[in-house]
């Protein structure tokens, strides 16, 4: 068992060395305990991902494709985007603590993670991955919905994110502009799944990275029209009505639980 868990430590150490070994002087990070190295890697990696994906996407839709995807009056101001960046960066140290803790629990044998796909085989891997994704979709839908329905939670936590409630205040940088606890709660289903569903660790980490990119994408106000994806057209409706489209990757949970509002059939105009 100890040798099996060591595989997880070796994998997370490999990721730590990729990030920290290239960006931080060795004498600063190598003396740190493994847990702190992992947190520092997640913080640096998460911050870089946030800024790189946000700036590239903003440059593309607001500069290269100016007036193609969005009219001029729908482009958020620099001031609005800087405010979103400030909120996100205040929360980033806390956001990245969640995957750090989850990796620690994996390394110490508290989860149902496995290190190699060959441990279960490809067929089981794909089945478990499908169950994981359904669980996460269900969990994020209800977590998000309760952050609206339970008024103290909305007022104290989620309202921070919903000050961006118009097309010209939403941008890719709003994707992580949450109260820290709000962001952690909405990401919690990813971690809860590790204790219930056999999960490939590398896939779990990759999905968390995809999560960060996805949250930027669904705040750009561009309706992608790719069924059944919960694209930015749907999510913009969520920000303007507060009562619809709580889902994450797909529209299925909103369809099942009666909260779906379609940007096309409802004649909501998007680029």
mmCIF file of N, CA, C and O in Angstrom, residues 14-97:
data_model
loop_
_atom_site.group_PDB
_atom_site.id
_atom_site.type_symbol
_atom_site.label_atom_id
_atom_site.label_comp_id
_atom_site.label_asym_id
_atom_site.label_seq_id
_atom_site.Cartn_x
_atom_site.Cartn_y
_atom_site.Cartn_z
ATOM 1 N N UNK A 14 6.438 15.543 -9.487
ATOM 2 C CA UNK A 14 6.783 15.810 -10.890
ATOM 3 C C UNK A 14 6.141 17.115 -11.347
ATOM 4 O O UNK A 14 6.799 17.966 -11.967
ATOM 5 N N UNK A 15 4.857 17.310 -11.033
ATOM 6 C CA UNK A 15 4.183 18.558 -11.406
ATOM 7 C C UNK A 15 4.798 19.748 -10.679
ATOM 8 O O UNK A 15 4.954 20.834 -11.260
ATOM 9 N N UNK A 16 5.140 19.550 -9.406
ATOM 10 C CA UNK A 16 5.784 20.632 -8.650
ATOM 11 C C UNK A 16 7.083 21.068 -9.315
ATOM 12 O O UNK A 16 7.362 22.261 -9.452
ATOM 13 N N UNK A 17 7.872 20.086 -9.736
ATOM 14 C CA UNK A 17 9.167 20.402 -10.335
ATOM 15 C C UNK A 17 9.016 21.076 -11.692
ATOM 16 O O UNK A 17 9.836 21.934 -12.054
ATOM 17 N N UNK A 18 7.983 20.707 -12.449
ATOM 18 C CA UNK A 18 7.763 21.351 -13.744
ATOM 19 C C UNK A 18 7.523 22.843 -13.559
ATOM 20 O O UNK A 18 8.116 23.681 -14.249
ATOM 21 N N UNK A 19 6.647 23.186 -12.618
ATOM 22 C CA UNK A 19 6.289 24.598 -12.416
ATOM 23 C C UNK A 19 7.356 25.324 -11.615
ATOM 24 O O UNK A 19 7.919 26.337 -12.058
ATOM 25 N N UNK A 20 7.642 24.813 -10.423
ATOM 26 C CA UNK A 20 8.566 25.530 -9.543
ATOM 27 C C UNK A 20 9.997 25.489 -10.061
ATOM 28 O O UNK A 20 10.737 26.469 -9.922
ATOM 29 N N UNK A 21 10.369 24.364 -10.663
ATOM 30 C CA UNK A 21 11.731 24.237 -11.166
ATOM 31 C C UNK A 21 12.057 25.218 -12.271
ATOM 32 O O UNK A 21 13.227 25.556 -12.493
ATOM 33 N N UNK A 22 11.027 25.694 -12.979
ATOM 34 C CA UNK A 22 11.242 26.637 -14.063
ATOM 35 C C UNK A 22 10.947 28.086 -13.695
ATOM 36 O O UNK A 22 11.350 28.998 -14.421
ATOM 37 N N UNK A 23 10.265 28.297 -12.578
ATOM 38 C CA UNK A 23 9.827 29.652 -12.260
ATOM 39 C C UNK A 23 10.317 30.182 -10.916
ATOM 40 O O UNK A 23 10.245 31.387 -10.677
ATOM 41 N N UNK A 24 10.774 29.292 -10.043
ATOM 42 C CA UNK A 24 11.182 29.703 -8.707
ATOM 43 C C UNK A 24 12.605 29.200 -8.436
ATOM 44 O O UNK A 24 12.921 28.050 -8.749
ATOM 45 N N UNK A 25 13.478 30.040 -7.882
ATOM 46 C CA UNK A 25 14.833 29.568 -7.546
ATOM 47 C C UNK A 25 14.785 28.347 -6.638
ATOM 48 O O UNK A 25 13.989 28.289 -5.695
ATOM 49 N N UNK A 26 15.620 27.374 -6.932
ATOM 50 C CA UNK A 26 15.598 26.108 -6.201
ATOM 51 C C UNK A 26 15.807 26.294 -4.707
ATOM 52 O O UNK A 26 15.195 25.599 -3.890
ATOM 53 N N UNK A 27 16.658 27.252 -4.331
ATOM 54 C CA UNK A 27 16.943 27.434 -2.904
ATOM 55 C C UNK A 27 15.746 28.005 -2.143
ATOM 56 O O UNK A 27 15.710 27.979 -0.913
ATOM 57 N N UNK A 28 14.742 28.507 -2.880
ATOM 58 C CA UNK A 28 13.555 29.050 -2.227
ATOM 59 C C UNK A 28 12.458 27.998 -2.040
ATOM 60 O O UNK A 28 11.754 28.008 -1.029
ATOM 61 N N UNK A 29 12.316 27.107 -3.024
ATOM 62 C CA UNK A 29 11.200 26.163 -2.914
ATOM 63 C C UNK A 29 11.589 24.774 -2.430
ATOM 64 O O UNK A 29 10.795 24.093 -1.784
ATOM 65 N N UNK A 30 12.809 24.329 -2.695
ATOM 66 C CA UNK A 30 13.175 22.960 -2.318
ATOM 67 C C UNK A 30 13.164 22.708 -0.812
ATOM 68 O O UNK A 30 12.809 21.604 -0.380
ATOM 69 N N UNK A 31 13.528 23.693 0.042
ATOM 70 C CA UNK A 31 13.450 23.429 1.495
ATOM 71 C C UNK A 31 12.017 23.346 2.025
ATOM 72 O O UNK A 31 11.806 22.888 3.149
ATOM 73 N N UNK A 32 11.034 23.771 1.239
ATOM 74 C CA UNK A 32 9.655 23.777 1.717
ATOM 75 C C UNK A 32 9.104 22.368 1.830
ATOM 76 O O UNK A 32 9.467 21.482 1.051
ATOM 77 N N UNK A 33 8.220 22.115 2.800
ATOM 78 C CA UNK A 33 7.538 20.810 2.870
ATOM 79 C C UNK A 33 6.774 20.542 1.575
ATOM 80 O O UNK A 33 6.362 21.472 0.871
ATOM 81 N N UNK A 34 6.548 19.284 1.283
ATOM 82 C CA UNK A 34 5.882 18.893 0.045
ATOM 83 C C UNK A 34 4.514 19.564 -0.094
ATOM 84 O O UNK A 34 4.141 20.013 -1.188
ATOM 85 N N UNK A 35 3.777 19.662 0.998
ATOM 86 C CA UNK A 35 2.449 20.272 0.953
ATOM 87 C C UNK A 35 2.533 21.720 0.486
ATOM 88 O O UNK A 35 1.747 22.164 -0.363
ATOM 89 N N UNK A 36 3.500 22.491 1.026
ATOM 90 C CA UNK A 36 3.647 23.891 0.644
ATOM 91 C C UNK A 36 4.145 24.026 -0.790
ATOM 92 O O UNK A 36 3.755 24.962 -1.504
ATOM 93 N N UNK A 37 5.005 23.100 -1.222
ATOM 94 C CA UNK A 37 5.431 23.108 -2.614
ATOM 95 C C UNK A 37 4.232 22.907 -3.540
ATOM 96 O O UNK A 37 4.108 23.583 -4.570
ATOM 97 N N UNK A 38 3.351 21.991 -3.161
ATOM 98 C CA UNK A 38 2.168 21.725 -3.980
ATOM 99 C C UNK A 38 1.255 22.941 -4.021
ATOM 100 O O UNK A 38 0.745 23.312 -5.079
ATOM 101 N N UNK A 39 1.057 23.594 -2.865
ATOM 102 C CA UNK A 39 0.230 24.803 -2.852
ATOM 103 C C UNK A 39 0.853 25.896 -3.710
ATOM 104 O O UNK A 39 0.157 26.570 -4.489
ATOM 105 N N UNK A 40 2.168 26.098 -3.606
ATOM 106 C CA UNK A 40 2.848 27.127 -4.386
ATOM 107 C C UNK A 40 2.727 26.828 -5.876
ATOM 108 O O UNK A 40 2.489 27.744 -6.686
ATOM 109 N N UNK A 41 2.870 25.561 -6.243
ATOM 110 C CA UNK A 41 2.697 25.171 -7.649
ATOM 111 C C UNK A 41 1.286 25.469 -8.138
ATOM 112 O O UNK A 41 1.084 26.026 -9.212
ATOM 113 N N UNK A 42 0.288 25.116 -7.311
ATOM 114 C CA UNK A 42 -1.099 25.380 -7.702
ATOM 115 C C UNK A 42 -1.383 26.871 -7.798
ATOM 116 O O UNK A 42 -2.097 27.318 -8.701
ATOM 117 N N UNK A 43 -0.830 27.640 -6.871
ATOM 118 C CA UNK A 43 -1.048 29.091 -6.882
ATOM 119 C C UNK A 43 -0.425 29.721 -8.123
ATOM 120 O O UNK A 43 -1.069 30.510 -8.831
ATOM 121 N N UNK A 44 0.823 29.392 -8.383
ATOM 122 C CA UNK A 44 1.505 29.968 -9.552
ATOM 123 C C UNK A 44 0.842 29.499 -10.841
ATOM 124 O O UNK A 44 0.559 30.288 -11.755
ATOM 125 N N UNK A 45 0.568 28.185 -10.920
ATOM 126 C CA UNK A 45 -0.059 27.643 -12.123
ATOM 127 C C UNK A 45 -1.447 28.215 -12.346
ATOM 128 O O UNK A 45 -1.814 28.567 -13.474
ATOM 129 N N UNK A 46 -2.233 28.319 -11.274
ATOM 130 C CA UNK A 46 -3.574 28.872 -11.390
ATOM 131 C C UNK A 46 -3.562 30.330 -11.803
ATOM 132 O O UNK A 46 -4.369 30.763 -12.637
ATOM 133 N N UNK A 47 -2.637 31.099 -11.244
ATOM 134 C CA UNK A 47 -2.527 32.518 -11.579
ATOM 135 C C UNK A 47 -2.125 32.702 -13.038
ATOM 136 O O UNK A 47 -2.705 33.523 -13.765
ATOM 137 N N UNK A 48 -1.128 31.933 -13.486
ATOM 138 C CA UNK A 48 -0.697 32.024 -14.885
ATOM 139 C C UNK A 48 -1.820 31.625 -15.833
ATOM 140 O O UNK A 48 -2.045 32.291 -16.858
ATOM 141 N N UNK A 49 -2.524 30.562 -15.492
ATOM 142 C CA UNK A 49 -3.628 30.108 -16.336
ATOM 143 C C UNK A 49 -4.711 31.174 -16.426
ATOM 144 O O UNK A 49 -5.257 31.444 -17.502
ATOM 145 N N UNK A 50 -5.028 31.798 -15.301
ATOM 146 C CA UNK A 50 -6.050 32.842 -15.257
ATOM 147 C C UNK A 50 -5.675 34.011 -16.155
ATOM 148 O O UNK A 50 -6.482 34.468 -16.983
ATOM 149 N N UNK A 51 -4.445 34.504 -16.016
ATOM 150 C CA UNK A 51 -4.045 35.679 -16.788
ATOM 151 C C UNK A 51 -3.819 35.355 -18.266
ATOM 152 O O UNK A 51 -4.245 36.127 -19.140
ATOM 153 N N UNK A 52 -3.182 34.227 -18.551
ATOM 154 C CA UNK A 52 -2.907 33.896 -19.956
ATOM 155 C C UNK A 52 -4.205 33.651 -20.722
ATOM 156 O O UNK A 52 -4.422 34.222 -21.799
ATOM 157 N N UNK A 53 -5.091 32.818 -20.158
ATOM 158 C CA UNK A 53 -6.352 32.532 -20.845
ATOM 159 C C UNK A 53 -7.213 33.788 -20.934
ATOM 160 O O UNK A 53 -7.819 34.070 -21.976
ATOM 161 N N UNK A 54 -7.260 34.580 -19.856
ATOM 162 C CA UNK A 54 -8.067 35.797 -19.855
ATOM 163 C C UNK A 54 -7.573 36.819 -20.859
ATOM 164 O O UNK A 54 -8.361 37.351 -21.654
ATOM 165 N N UNK A 55 -6.264 37.102 -20.861
ATOM 166 C CA UNK A 55 -5.724 38.111 -21.776
ATOM 167 C C UNK A 55 -5.840 37.669 -23.234
ATOM 168 O O UNK A 55 -6.198 38.474 -24.109
ATOM 169 N N UNK A 56 -5.536 36.413 -23.510
ATOM 170 C CA UNK A 56 -5.621 35.937 -24.893
ATOM 171 C C UNK A 56 -7.050 36.006 -25.414
ATOM 172 O O UNK A 56 -7.284 36.433 -26.552
ATOM 173 N N UNK A 57 -8.002 35.601 -24.591
ATOM 174 C CA UNK A 57 -9.382 35.598 -25.042
ATOM 175 C C UNK A 57 -9.912 37.021 -25.177
ATOM 176 O O UNK A 57 -10.615 37.341 -26.131
ATOM 177 N N UNK A 58 -9.556 37.894 -24.244
ATOM 178 C CA UNK A 58 -9.973 39.297 -24.350
ATOM 179 C C UNK A 58 -9.361 39.955 -25.588
ATOM 180 O O UNK A 58 -10.033 40.718 -26.297
ATOM 181 N N UNK A 59 -8.098 39.678 -25.842
ATOM 182 C CA UNK A 59 -7.440 40.241 -27.032
ATOM 183 C C UNK A 59 -8.141 39.783 -28.304
ATOM 184 O O UNK A 59 -8.352 40.580 -29.236
ATOM 185 N N UNK A 60 -8.537 38.528 -28.316
ATOM 186 C CA UNK A 60 -9.179 37.977 -29.520
ATOM 187 C C UNK A 60 -10.560 38.580 -29.740
ATOM 188 O O UNK A 60 -10.870 39.056 -30.836
ATOM 189 N N UNK A 61 -11.410 38.584 -28.700
ATOM 190 C CA UNK A 61 -12.810 39.005 -28.905
ATOM 191 C C UNK A 61 -12.989 40.523 -28.843
ATOM 192 O O UNK A 61 -13.894 41.062 -29.487
ATOM 193 N N UNK A 62 -12.136 41.227 -28.073
ATOM 194 C CA UNK A 62 -12.321 42.664 -27.936
ATOM 195 C C UNK A 62 -11.439 43.484 -28.872
ATOM 196 O O UNK A 62 -11.691 44.674 -29.077
ATOM 197 N N UNK A 63 -10.380 42.858 -29.434
ATOM 198 C CA UNK A 63 -9.478 43.596 -30.325
ATOM 199 C C UNK A 63 -9.492 43.011 -31.742
ATOM 200 O O UNK A 63 -9.926 43.682 -32.685
ATOM 201 N N UNK A 64 -9.069 41.759 -31.880
ATOM 202 C CA UNK A 64 -9.006 41.175 -33.224
ATOM 203 C C UNK A 64 -10.391 41.044 -33.855
ATOM 204 O O UNK A 64 -10.554 41.237 -35.067
ATOM 205 N N UNK A 65 -11.394 40.693 -33.034
ATOM 206 C CA UNK A 65 -12.757 40.516 -33.534
ATOM 207 C C UNK A 65 -13.688 41.606 -33.012
ATOM 208 O O UNK A 65 -14.875 41.373 -32.808
ATOM 209 N N UNK A 66 -13.150 42.775 -32.834
ATOM 210 C CA UNK A 66 -13.948 43.895 -32.325
ATOM 211 C C UNK A 66 -15.134 44.174 -33.256
ATOM 212 O O UNK A 66 -14.979 44.241 -34.471
ATOM 213 N N UNK A 67 -16.308 44.284 -32.669
ATOM 214 C CA UNK A 67 -17.563 44.519 -33.401
ATOM 215 C C UNK A 67 -17.996 43.334 -34.277
ATOM 216 O O UNK A 67 -18.934 43.458 -35.051
ATOM 217 N N UNK A 68 -17.307 42.203 -34.137
ATOM 218 C CA UNK A 68 -17.734 40.990 -34.841
ATOM 219 C C UNK A 68 -18.591 40.132 -33.918
ATOM 220 O O UNK A 68 -19.720 39.766 -34.254
ATOM 221 N N UNK A 69 -18.053 39.809 -32.745
ATOM 222 C CA UNK A 69 -18.796 39.002 -31.785
ATOM 223 C C UNK A 69 -19.664 39.849 -30.867
ATOM 224 O O UNK A 69 -20.740 39.430 -30.446
ATOM 225 N N UNK A 70 -19.187 41.018 -30.535
ATOM 226 C CA UNK A 70 -19.902 41.890 -29.598
ATOM 227 C C UNK A 70 -19.938 43.314 -30.135
ATOM 228 O O UNK A 70 -18.934 43.798 -30.665
ATOM 229 N N UNK A 71 -21.047 43.999 -29.985
ATOM 230 C CA UNK A 71 -21.070 45.422 -30.346
ATOM 231 C C UNK A 71 -20.192 46.217 -29.386
ATOM 232 O O UNK A 71 -19.905 45.777 -28.265
ATOM 233 N N UNK A 72 -19.787 47.387 -29.815
ATOM 234 C CA UNK A 72 -18.860 48.207 -29.027
ATOM 235 C C UNK A 72 -19.392 48.487 -27.627
ATOM 236 O O UNK A 72 -18.639 48.469 -26.649
ATOM 237 N N UNK A 73 -20.711 48.736 -27.511
ATOM 238 C CA UNK A 73 -21.260 49.084 -26.199
ATOM 239 C C UNK A 73 -21.421 47.888 -25.270
ATOM 240 O O UNK A 73 -21.843 48.032 -24.132
ATOM 241 N N UNK A 74 -21.110 46.671 -25.768
ATOM 242 C CA UNK A 74 -21.173 45.481 -24.928
ATOM 243 C C UNK A 74 -19.802 45.062 -24.414
ATOM 244 O O UNK A 74 -19.690 44.096 -23.659
ATOM 245 N N UNK A 75 -18.761 45.773 -24.824
ATOM 246 C CA UNK A 75 -17.407 45.448 -24.382
ATOM 247 C C UNK A 75 -17.177 46.069 -23.003
ATOM 248 O O UNK A 75 -17.389 47.271 -22.818
ATOM 249 N N UNK A 76 -16.777 45.261 -22.017
ATOM 250 C CA UNK A 76 -16.584 45.802 -20.666
ATOM 251 C C UNK A 76 -15.435 46.802 -20.625
ATOM 252 O O UNK A 76 -14.482 46.707 -21.397
ATOM 253 N N UNK A 77 -15.523 47.715 -19.700
ATOM 254 C CA UNK A 77 -14.474 48.725 -19.550
ATOM 255 C C UNK A 77 -13.236 48.114 -18.913
ATOM 256 O O UNK A 77 -13.303 47.068 -18.243
ATOM 257 N N UNK A 78 -12.120 48.777 -19.116
ATOM 258 C CA UNK A 78 -10.879 48.339 -18.467
ATOM 259 C C UNK A 78 -11.036 48.368 -16.952
ATOM 260 O O UNK A 78 -10.542 47.475 -16.247
ATOM 261 N N UNK A 79 -11.748 49.368 -16.444
ATOM 262 C CA UNK A 79 -11.967 49.471 -15.007
ATOM 263 C C UNK A 79 -12.723 48.258 -14.473
ATOM 264 O O UNK A 79 -12.368 47.711 -13.419
ATOM 265 N N UNK A 80 -13.757 47.811 -15.205
ATOM 266 C CA UNK A 80 -14.535 46.646 -14.778
ATOM 267 C C UNK A 80 -13.661 45.394 -14.751
ATOM 268 O O UNK A 80 -13.720 44.597 -13.814
ATOM 269 N N UNK A 81 -12.816 45.235 -15.775
ATOM 270 C CA UNK A 81 -11.960 44.045 -15.835
ATOM 271 C C UNK A 81 -10.894 44.079 -14.745
ATOM 272 O O UNK A 81 -10.568 43.043 -14.155
ATOM 273 N N UNK A 82 -10.355 45.252 -14.459
ATOM 274 C CA UNK A 82 -9.364 45.348 -13.385
ATOM 275 C C UNK A 82 -9.982 45.017 -12.031
ATOM 276 O O UNK A 82 -9.340 44.365 -11.187
ATOM 277 N N UNK A 83 -11.229 45.419 -11.822
ATOM 278 C CA UNK A 83 -11.917 45.072 -10.583
ATOM 279 C C UNK A 83 -12.091 43.563 -10.476
ATOM 280 O O UNK A 83 -11.871 42.971 -9.404
ATOM 281 N N UNK A 84 -12.459 42.920 -11.578
ATOM 282 C CA UNK A 84 -12.610 41.463 -11.579
ATOM 283 C C UNK A 84 -11.283 40.775 -11.277
ATOM 284 O O UNK A 84 -11.234 39.792 -10.526
ATOM 285 N N UNK A 85 -10.211 41.286 -11.848
ATOM 286 C CA UNK A 85 -8.888 40.711 -11.588
ATOM 287 C C UNK A 85 -8.522 40.859 -10.113
ATOM 288 O O UNK A 85 -7.998 39.911 -9.491
ATOM 289 N N UNK A 86 -8.802 41.996 -9.520
ATOM 290 C CA UNK A 86 -8.496 42.213 -8.105
ATOM 291 C C UNK A 86 -9.260 41.237 -7.216
ATOM 292 O O UNK A 86 -8.692 40.646 -6.288
ATOM 293 N N UNK A 87 -10.549 41.042 -7.503
ATOM 294 C CA UNK A 87 -11.352 40.108 -6.713
ATOM 295 C C UNK A 87 -10.806 38.685 -6.860
ATOM 296 O O UNK A 87 -10.661 37.943 -5.880
ATOM 297 N N UNK A 88 -10.488 38.300 -8.095
ATOM 298 C CA UNK A 88 -9.984 36.949 -8.345
ATOM 299 C C UNK A 88 -8.640 36.707 -7.666
ATOM 300 O O UNK A 88 -8.402 35.639 -7.085
ATOM 301 N N UNK A 89 -7.743 37.703 -7.699
ATOM 302 C CA UNK A 89 -6.422 37.508 -7.131
ATOM 303 C C UNK A 89 -6.449 37.482 -5.603
ATOM 304 O O UNK A 89 -5.632 36.816 -4.968
ATOM 305 N N UNK A 90 -7.398 38.199 -4.990
ATOM 306 C CA UNK A 90 -7.551 38.098 -3.542
ATOM 307 C C UNK A 90 -7.989 36.696 -3.135
ATOM 308 O O UNK A 90 -7.642 36.209 -2.048
ATOM 309 N N UNK A 91 -8.771 36.056 -4.009
ATOM 310 C CA UNK A 91 -9.291 34.724 -3.694
ATOM 311 C C UNK A 91 -8.353 33.597 -4.118
ATOM 312 O O UNK A 91 -8.467 32.484 -3.599
ATOM 313 N N UNK A 92 -7.425 33.875 -5.040
ATOM 314 C CA UNK A 92 -6.608 32.813 -5.625
ATOM 315 C C UNK A 92 -5.836 31.981 -4.591
ATOM 316 O O UNK A 92 -5.769 30.747 -4.715
ATOM 317 N N UNK A 93 -5.231 32.575 -3.554
ATOM 318 C CA UNK A 93 -4.533 31.727 -2.570
ATOM 319 C C UNK A 93 -5.458 30.711 -1.905
ATOM 320 O O UNK A 93 -5.028 29.600 -1.567
ATOM 321 N N UNK A 94 -6.727 31.082 -1.722
ATOM 322 C CA UNK A 94 -7.694 30.181 -1.092
ATOM 323 C C UNK A 94 -8.229 29.169 -2.087
ATOM 324 O O UNK A 94 -8.417 27.995 -1.748
ATOM 325 N N UNK A 95 -8.486 29.615 -3.322
ATOM 326 C CA UNK A 95 -8.912 28.670 -4.360
ATOM 327 C C UNK A 95 -7.921 27.517 -4.466
ATOM 328 O O UNK A 95 -8.290 26.346 -4.530
ATOM 329 N N UNK A 96 -6.642 27.855 -4.533
ATOM 330 C CA UNK A 96 -5.626 26.846 -4.803
ATOM 331 C C UNK A 96 -5.318 25.987 -3.583
ATOM 332 O O UNK A 96 -4.617 24.976 -3.698
ATOM 333 N N UNK A 97 -5.834 26.382 -2.430
ATOM 334 C CA UNK A 97 -5.676 25.532 -1.258
ATOM 335 C C UNK A 97 -6.525 24.266 -1.380
ATOM 336 O O UNK A 97 -6.135 23.198 -0.884
#
